[in-house]
PDB file of C-alpha atoms in Angstrom:
ATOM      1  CA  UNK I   1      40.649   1.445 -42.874  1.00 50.00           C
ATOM      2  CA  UNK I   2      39.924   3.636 -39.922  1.00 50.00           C
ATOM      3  CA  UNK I   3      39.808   7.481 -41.114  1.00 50.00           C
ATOM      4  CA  UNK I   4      41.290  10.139 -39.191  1.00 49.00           C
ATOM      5  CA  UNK I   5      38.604  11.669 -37.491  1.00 48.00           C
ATOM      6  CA  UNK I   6      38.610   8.113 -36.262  1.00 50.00           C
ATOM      7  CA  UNK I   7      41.938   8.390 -34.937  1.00 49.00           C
ATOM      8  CA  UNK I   8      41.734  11.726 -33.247  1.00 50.00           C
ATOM      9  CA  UNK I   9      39.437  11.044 -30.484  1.00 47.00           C
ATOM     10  CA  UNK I  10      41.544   7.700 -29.377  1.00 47.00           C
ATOM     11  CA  UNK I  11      44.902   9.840 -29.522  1.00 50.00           C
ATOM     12  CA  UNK I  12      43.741  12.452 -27.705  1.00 49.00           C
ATOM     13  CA  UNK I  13      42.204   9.904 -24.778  1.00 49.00           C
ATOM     14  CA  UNK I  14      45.414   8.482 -25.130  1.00 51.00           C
ATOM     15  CA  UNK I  15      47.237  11.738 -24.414  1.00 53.00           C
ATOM     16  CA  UNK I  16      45.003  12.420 -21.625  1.00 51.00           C
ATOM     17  CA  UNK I  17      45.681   9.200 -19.833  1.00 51.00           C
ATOM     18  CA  UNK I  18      49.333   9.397 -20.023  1.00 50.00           C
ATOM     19  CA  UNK I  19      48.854  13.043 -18.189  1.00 52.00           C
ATOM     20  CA  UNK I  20      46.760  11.722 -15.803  1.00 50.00           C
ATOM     21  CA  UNK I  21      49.381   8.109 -14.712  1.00 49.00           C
ATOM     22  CA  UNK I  22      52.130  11.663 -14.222  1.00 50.00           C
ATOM     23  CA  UNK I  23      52.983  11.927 -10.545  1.00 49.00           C
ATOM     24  CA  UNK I  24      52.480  15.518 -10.855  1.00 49.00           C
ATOM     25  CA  UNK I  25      48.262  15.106 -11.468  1.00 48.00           C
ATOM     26  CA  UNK I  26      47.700  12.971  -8.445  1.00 53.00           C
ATOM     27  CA  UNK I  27      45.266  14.791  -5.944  1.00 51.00           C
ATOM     28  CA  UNK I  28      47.220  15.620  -2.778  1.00 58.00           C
ATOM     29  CA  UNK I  29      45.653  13.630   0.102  1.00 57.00           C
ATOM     30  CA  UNK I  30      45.540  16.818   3.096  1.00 59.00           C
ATOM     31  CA  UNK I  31      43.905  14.749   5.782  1.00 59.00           C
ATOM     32  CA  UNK I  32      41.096  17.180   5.985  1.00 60.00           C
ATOM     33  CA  UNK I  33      37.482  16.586   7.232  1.00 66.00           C
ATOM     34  CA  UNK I  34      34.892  17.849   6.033  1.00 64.00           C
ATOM     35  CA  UNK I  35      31.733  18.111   8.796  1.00 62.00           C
ATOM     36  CA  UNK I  36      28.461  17.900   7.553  1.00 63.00           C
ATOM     37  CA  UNK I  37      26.737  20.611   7.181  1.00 70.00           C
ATOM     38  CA  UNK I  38      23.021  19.627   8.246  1.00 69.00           C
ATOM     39  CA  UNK I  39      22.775  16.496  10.909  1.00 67.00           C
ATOM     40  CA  UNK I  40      19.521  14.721  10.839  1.00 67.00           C
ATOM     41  CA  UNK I  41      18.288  12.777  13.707  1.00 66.00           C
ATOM     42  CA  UNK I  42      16.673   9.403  13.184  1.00 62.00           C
ATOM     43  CA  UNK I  43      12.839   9.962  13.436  1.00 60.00           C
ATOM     44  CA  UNK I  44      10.227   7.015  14.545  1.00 62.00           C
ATOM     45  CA  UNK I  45       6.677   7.182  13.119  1.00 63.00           C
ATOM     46  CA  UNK I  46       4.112   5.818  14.768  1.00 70.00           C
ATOM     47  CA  UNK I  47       1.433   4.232  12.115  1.00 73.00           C
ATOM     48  CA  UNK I  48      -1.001   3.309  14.896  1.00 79.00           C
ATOM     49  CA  UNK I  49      -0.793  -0.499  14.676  1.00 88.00           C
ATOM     50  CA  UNK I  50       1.935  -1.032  17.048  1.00 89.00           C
ATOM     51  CA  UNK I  51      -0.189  -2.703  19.756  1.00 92.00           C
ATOM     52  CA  UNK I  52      -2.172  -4.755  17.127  1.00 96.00           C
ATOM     53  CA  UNK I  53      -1.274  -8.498  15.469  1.00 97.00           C
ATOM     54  CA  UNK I  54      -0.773  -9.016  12.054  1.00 97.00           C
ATOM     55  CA  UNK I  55      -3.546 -11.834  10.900  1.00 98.00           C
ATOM     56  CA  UNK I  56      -2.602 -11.783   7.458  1.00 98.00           C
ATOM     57  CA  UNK I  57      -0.324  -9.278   4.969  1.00 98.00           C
ATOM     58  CA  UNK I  58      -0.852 -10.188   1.231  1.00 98.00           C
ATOM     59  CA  UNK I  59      -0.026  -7.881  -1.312  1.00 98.00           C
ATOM     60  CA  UNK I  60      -2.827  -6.463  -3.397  1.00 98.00           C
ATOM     61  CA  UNK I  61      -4.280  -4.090  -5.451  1.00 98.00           C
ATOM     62  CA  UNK I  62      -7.686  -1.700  -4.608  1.00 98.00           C
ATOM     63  CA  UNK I  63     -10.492  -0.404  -6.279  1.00 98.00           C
ATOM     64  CA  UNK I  64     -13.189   1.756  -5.131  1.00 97.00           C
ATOM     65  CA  UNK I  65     -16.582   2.483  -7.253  1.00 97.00           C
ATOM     66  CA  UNK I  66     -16.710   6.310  -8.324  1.00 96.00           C
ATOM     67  CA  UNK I  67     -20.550   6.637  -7.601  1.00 92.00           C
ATOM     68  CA  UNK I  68     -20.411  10.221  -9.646  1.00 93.00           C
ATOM     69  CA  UNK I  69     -18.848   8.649 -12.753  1.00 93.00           C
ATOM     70  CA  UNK I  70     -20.002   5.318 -12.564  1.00 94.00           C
ATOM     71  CA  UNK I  71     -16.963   3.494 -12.737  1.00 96.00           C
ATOM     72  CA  UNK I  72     -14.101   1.488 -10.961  1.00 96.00           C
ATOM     73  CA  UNK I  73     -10.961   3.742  -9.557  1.00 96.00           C
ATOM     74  CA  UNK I  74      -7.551   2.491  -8.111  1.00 97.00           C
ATOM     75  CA  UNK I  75      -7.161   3.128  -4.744  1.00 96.00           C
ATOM     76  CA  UNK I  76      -3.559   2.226  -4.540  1.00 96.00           C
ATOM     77  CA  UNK I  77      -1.160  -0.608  -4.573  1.00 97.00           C
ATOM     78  CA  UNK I  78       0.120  -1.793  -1.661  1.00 98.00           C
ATOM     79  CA  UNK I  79      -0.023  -4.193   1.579  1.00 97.00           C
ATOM     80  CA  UNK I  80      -3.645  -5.316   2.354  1.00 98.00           C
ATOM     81  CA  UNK I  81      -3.696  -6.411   6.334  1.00 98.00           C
ATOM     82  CA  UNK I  82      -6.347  -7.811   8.892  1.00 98.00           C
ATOM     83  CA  UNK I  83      -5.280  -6.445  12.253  1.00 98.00           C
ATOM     84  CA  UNK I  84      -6.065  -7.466  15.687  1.00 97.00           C
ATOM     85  CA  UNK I  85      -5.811  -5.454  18.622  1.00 96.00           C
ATOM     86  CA  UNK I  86      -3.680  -6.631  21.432  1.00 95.00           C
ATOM     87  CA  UNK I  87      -6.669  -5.354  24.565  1.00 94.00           C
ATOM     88  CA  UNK I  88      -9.660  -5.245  22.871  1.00 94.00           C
ATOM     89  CA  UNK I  89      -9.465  -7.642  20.450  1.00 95.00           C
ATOM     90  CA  UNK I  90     -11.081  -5.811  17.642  1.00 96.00           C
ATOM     91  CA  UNK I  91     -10.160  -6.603  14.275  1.00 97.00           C
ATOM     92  CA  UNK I  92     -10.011  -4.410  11.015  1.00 98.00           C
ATOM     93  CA  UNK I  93      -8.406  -3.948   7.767  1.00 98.00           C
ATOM     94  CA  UNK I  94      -6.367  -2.169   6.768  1.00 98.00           C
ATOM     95  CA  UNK I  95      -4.211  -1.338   3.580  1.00 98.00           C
ATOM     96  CA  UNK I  96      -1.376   1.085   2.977  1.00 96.00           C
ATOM     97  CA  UNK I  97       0.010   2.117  -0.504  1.00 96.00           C
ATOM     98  CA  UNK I  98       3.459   1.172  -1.310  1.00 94.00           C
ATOM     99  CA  UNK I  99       6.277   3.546  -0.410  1.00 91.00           C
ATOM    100  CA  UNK I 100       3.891   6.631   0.758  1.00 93.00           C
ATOM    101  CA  UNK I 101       2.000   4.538   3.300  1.00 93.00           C
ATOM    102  CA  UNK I 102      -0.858   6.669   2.761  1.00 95.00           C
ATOM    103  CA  UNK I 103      -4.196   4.443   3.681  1.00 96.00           C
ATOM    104  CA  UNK I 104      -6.434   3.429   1.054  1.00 96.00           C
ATOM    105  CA  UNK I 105      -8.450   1.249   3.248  1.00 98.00           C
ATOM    106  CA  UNK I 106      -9.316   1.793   7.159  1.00 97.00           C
ATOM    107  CA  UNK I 107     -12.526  -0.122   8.615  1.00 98.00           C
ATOM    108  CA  UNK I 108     -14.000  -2.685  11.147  1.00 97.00           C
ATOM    109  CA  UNK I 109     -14.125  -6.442   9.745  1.00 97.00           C
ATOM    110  CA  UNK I 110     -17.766  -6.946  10.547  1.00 96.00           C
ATOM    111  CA  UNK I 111     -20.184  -9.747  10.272  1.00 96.00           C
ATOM    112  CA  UNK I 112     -22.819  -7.998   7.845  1.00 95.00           C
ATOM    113  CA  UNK I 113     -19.763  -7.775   5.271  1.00 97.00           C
ATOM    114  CA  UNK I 114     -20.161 -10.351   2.658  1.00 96.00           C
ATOM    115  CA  UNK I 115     -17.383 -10.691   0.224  1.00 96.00           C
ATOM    116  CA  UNK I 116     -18.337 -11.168  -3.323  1.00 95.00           C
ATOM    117  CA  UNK I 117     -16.512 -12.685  -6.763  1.00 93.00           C
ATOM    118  CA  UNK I 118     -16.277  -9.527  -9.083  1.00 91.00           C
ATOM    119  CA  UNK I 119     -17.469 -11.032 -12.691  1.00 87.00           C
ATOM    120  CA  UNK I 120     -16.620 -14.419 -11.698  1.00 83.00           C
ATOM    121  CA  UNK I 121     -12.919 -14.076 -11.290  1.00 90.00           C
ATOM    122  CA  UNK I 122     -10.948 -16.457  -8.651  1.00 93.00           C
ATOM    123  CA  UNK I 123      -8.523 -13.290  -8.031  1.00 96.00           C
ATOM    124  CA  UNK I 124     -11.007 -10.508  -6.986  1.00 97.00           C
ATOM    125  CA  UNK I 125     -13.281  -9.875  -4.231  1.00 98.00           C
ATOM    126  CA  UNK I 126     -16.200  -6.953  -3.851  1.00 98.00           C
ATOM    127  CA  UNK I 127     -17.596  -6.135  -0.538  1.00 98.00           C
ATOM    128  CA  UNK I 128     -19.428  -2.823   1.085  1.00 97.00           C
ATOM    129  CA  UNK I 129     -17.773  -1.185   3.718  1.00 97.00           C
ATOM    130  CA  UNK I 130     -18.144   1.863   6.167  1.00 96.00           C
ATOM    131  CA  UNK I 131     -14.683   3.375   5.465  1.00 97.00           C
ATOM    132  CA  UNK I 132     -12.615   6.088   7.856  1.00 95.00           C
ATOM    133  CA  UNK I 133      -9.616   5.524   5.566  1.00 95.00           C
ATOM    134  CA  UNK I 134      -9.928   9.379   4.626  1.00 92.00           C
ATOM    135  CA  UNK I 135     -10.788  10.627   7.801  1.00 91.00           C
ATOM    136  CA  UNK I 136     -14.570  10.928   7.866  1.00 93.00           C
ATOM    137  CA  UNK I 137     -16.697   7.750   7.766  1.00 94.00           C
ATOM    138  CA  UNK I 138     -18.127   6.914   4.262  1.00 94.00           C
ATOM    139  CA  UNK I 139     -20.042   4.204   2.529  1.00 96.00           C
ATOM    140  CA  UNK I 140     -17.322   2.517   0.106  1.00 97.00           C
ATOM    141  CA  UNK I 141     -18.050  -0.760  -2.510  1.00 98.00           C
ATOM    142  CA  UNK I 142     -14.351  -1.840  -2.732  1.00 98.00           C
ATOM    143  CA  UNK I 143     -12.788  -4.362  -5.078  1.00 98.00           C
ATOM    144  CA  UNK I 144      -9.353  -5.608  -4.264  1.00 98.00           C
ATOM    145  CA  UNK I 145      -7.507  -7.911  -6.867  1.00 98.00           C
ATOM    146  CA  UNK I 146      -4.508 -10.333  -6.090  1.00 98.00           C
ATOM    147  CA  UNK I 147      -2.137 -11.788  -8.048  1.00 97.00           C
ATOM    148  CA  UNK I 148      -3.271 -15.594  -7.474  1.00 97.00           C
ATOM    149  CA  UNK I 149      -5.509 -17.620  -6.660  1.00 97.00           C
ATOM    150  CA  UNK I 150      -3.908 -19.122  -3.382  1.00 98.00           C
ATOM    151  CA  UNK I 151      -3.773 -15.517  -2.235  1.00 98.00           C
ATOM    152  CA  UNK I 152      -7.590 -14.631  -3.037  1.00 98.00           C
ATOM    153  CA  UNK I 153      -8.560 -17.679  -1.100  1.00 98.00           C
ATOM    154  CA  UNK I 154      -5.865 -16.838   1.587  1.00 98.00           C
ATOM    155  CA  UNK I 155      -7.196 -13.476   2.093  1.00 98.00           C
ATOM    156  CA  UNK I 156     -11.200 -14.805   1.921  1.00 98.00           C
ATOM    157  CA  UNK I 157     -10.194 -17.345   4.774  1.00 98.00           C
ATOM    158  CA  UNK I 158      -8.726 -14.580   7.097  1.00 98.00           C
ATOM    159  CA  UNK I 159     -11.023 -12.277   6.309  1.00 98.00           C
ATOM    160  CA  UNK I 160     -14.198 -15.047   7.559  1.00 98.00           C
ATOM    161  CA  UNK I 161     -12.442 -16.533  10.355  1.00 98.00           C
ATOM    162  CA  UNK I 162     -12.297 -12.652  11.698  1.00 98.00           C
ATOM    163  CA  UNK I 163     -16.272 -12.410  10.819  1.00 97.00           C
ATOM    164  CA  UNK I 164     -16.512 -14.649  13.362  1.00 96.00           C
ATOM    165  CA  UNK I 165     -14.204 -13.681  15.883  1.00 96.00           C
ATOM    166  CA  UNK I 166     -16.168 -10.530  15.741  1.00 96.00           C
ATOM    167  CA  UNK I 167     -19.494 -11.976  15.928  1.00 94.00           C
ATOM    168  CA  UNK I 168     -18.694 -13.556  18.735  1.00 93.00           C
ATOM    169  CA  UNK I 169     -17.434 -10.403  20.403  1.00 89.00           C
ATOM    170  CA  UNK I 170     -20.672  -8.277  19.442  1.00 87.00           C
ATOM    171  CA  UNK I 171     -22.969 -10.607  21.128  1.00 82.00           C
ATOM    172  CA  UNK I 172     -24.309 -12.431  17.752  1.00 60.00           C
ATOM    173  CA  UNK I 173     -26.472 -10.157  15.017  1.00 48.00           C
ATOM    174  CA  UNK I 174     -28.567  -9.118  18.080  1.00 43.00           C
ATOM    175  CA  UNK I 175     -26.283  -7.227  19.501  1.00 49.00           C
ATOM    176  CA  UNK I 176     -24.163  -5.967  16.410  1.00 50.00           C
ATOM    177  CA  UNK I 177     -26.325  -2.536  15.413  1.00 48.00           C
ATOM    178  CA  UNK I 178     -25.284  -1.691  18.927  1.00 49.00           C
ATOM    179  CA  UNK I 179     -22.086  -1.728  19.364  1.00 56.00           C
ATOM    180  CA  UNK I 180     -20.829  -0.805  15.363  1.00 53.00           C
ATOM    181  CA  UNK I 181     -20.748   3.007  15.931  1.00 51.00           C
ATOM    182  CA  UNK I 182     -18.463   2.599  18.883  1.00 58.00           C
ATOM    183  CA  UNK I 183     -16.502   0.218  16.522  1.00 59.00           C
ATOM    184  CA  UNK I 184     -16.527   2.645  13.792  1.00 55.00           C
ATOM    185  CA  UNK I 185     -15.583   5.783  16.112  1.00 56.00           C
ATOM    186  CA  UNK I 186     -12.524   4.390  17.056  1.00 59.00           C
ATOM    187  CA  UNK I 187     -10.442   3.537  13.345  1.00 58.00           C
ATOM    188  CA  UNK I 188      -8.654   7.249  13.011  1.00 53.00           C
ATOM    189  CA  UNK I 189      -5.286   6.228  13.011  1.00 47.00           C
ATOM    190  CA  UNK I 190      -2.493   9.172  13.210  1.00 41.00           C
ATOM    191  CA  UNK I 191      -1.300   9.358   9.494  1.00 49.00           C
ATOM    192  CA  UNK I 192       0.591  13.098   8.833  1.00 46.00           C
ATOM    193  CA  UNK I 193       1.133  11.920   5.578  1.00 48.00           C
ATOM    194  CA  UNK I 194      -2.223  10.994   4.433  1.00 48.00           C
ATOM    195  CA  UNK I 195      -3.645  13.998   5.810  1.00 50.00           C
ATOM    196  CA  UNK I 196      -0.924  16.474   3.408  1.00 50.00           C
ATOM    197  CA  UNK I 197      -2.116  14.054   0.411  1.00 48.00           C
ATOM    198  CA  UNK I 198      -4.778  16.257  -1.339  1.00 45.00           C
ATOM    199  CA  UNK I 199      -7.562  14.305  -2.579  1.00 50.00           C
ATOM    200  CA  UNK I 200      -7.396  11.044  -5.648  1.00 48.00           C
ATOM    201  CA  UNK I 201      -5.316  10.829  -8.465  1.00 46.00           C
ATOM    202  CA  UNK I 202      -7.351  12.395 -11.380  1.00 43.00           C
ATOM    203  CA  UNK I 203      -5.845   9.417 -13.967  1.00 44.00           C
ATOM    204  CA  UNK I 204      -8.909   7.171 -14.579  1.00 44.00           C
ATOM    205  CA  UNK I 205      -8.610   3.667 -14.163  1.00 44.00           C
ATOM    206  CA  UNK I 206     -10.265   0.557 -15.821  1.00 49.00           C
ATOM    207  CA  UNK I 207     -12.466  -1.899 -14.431  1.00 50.00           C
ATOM    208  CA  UNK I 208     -10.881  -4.111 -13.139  1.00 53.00           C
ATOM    209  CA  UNK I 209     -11.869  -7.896 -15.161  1.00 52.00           C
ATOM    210  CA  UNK I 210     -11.094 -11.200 -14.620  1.00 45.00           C
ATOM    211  CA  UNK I 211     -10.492 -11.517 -18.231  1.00 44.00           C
ATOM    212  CA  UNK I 212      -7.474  -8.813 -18.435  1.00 48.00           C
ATOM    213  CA  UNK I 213      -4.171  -9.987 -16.350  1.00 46.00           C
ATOM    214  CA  UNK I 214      -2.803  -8.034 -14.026  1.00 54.00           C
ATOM    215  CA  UNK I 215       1.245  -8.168 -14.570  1.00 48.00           C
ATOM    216  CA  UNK I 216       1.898  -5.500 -11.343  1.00 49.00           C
ATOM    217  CA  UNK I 217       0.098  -7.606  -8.719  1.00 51.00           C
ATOM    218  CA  UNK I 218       1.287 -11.092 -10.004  1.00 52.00           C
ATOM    219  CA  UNK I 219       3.566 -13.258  -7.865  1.00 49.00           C
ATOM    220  CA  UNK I 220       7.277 -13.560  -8.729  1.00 43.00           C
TER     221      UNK I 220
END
């Protein structure tokens, strides 16, 4: 049997929909408008591959190796792309993170690369690269980890096939060590956003291993 502090709250709901189903406490429609007070114009941002193809777009995750502390860091999560461009045919890649678009990953897809298993896992690659993701060139060991096989291979596939492209563009190995600081000079891309970011998340990240699964970068 329901007590009566039970009771009270129901009646007094009860009361308070009858009062509001009274003519009388209906809001008066007055026709009025009422202007906005700030109008904001639709703004296009350039991200500086708008005259490049997309060669591939797989969803990944990316690590670079903290020389300093000796250990593995995440980059970001995001879209991991090999671009070509429309004129000169150059071809880099290039990853974003998700939502900020910030760049985690900015170089030329050269020959010398050589992508490597990282402790014998099917999902991750390792591979040196000379990096102008922040700006300024540096010397980055990367590991990037998807969320299946099919996409590692995918990825590994693309990533070759534009090894070659490129070789063939530079002349063969001979004429590589030439023409790579002229390659390297010209992967700035325009990125407001990245340059407000101020510096790498201070959280430290784990290793990534083959042996622990990665739920955020598997494949619905």
């Amino acid at each position: 049997m329901a007590s009566t502090e039970d009771k009270e709250p129901l009646e007094h709901a009860s009361n308070e929909e009858a009062e509001e189903s009274k003519p009388g406490a209906e809001e008066e429609d007055t026709g009025a408008e009422v202007a906005p007070i700030v109008k904001l114009d639709a703004v296009s941002v350039s991200t500086g591959e708008e005259n490049e193809d997309v060669l591939i777009d797989l969803k990944a995750k990316l690590y670079r190796f903290d020389k300093d502390g000796n250990q593995w860091k995440e980059r970001g999560m995001g879209q991991v792309k090999l671009l070509k461009h429309k004129e000169t045919a150059k071809i880099r890649l290039v990853m974003r993170q998700n939502k900020t678009l910030k760049i985690c990953a900015n170089h030329t897809v050269l020959p010398s690369i050589t992508l490597q298993e990282h402790q014998g896992s099917d999902k991750t690659w390792v591979w040196h690269a000379s990096d102008f993701a922040d700006g300024e060139l540096k010397d980055e060991l990367f590991c990037i980890r998807f969320g299946n096989v099919e996409n590692a291979q995918a990825f590994k596939t693309a990533f070759e096939d534009a090894q070659k492209e490129m070789s063939v563009k530079l002349g063969g190995d001979g004429g590589e060590a030439e023409k790579v600081t002229e390659l390297l000079e010209e992967l700035k891309v325009v990125d407001k956003e990245a340059a407000k970011a101020e510096g790498e998340p201070k959280k430290k990240a784990e290793e990534p291993t083959p042996e622990k699964k990665d739920a955020s970068t598997e494949e619905k």
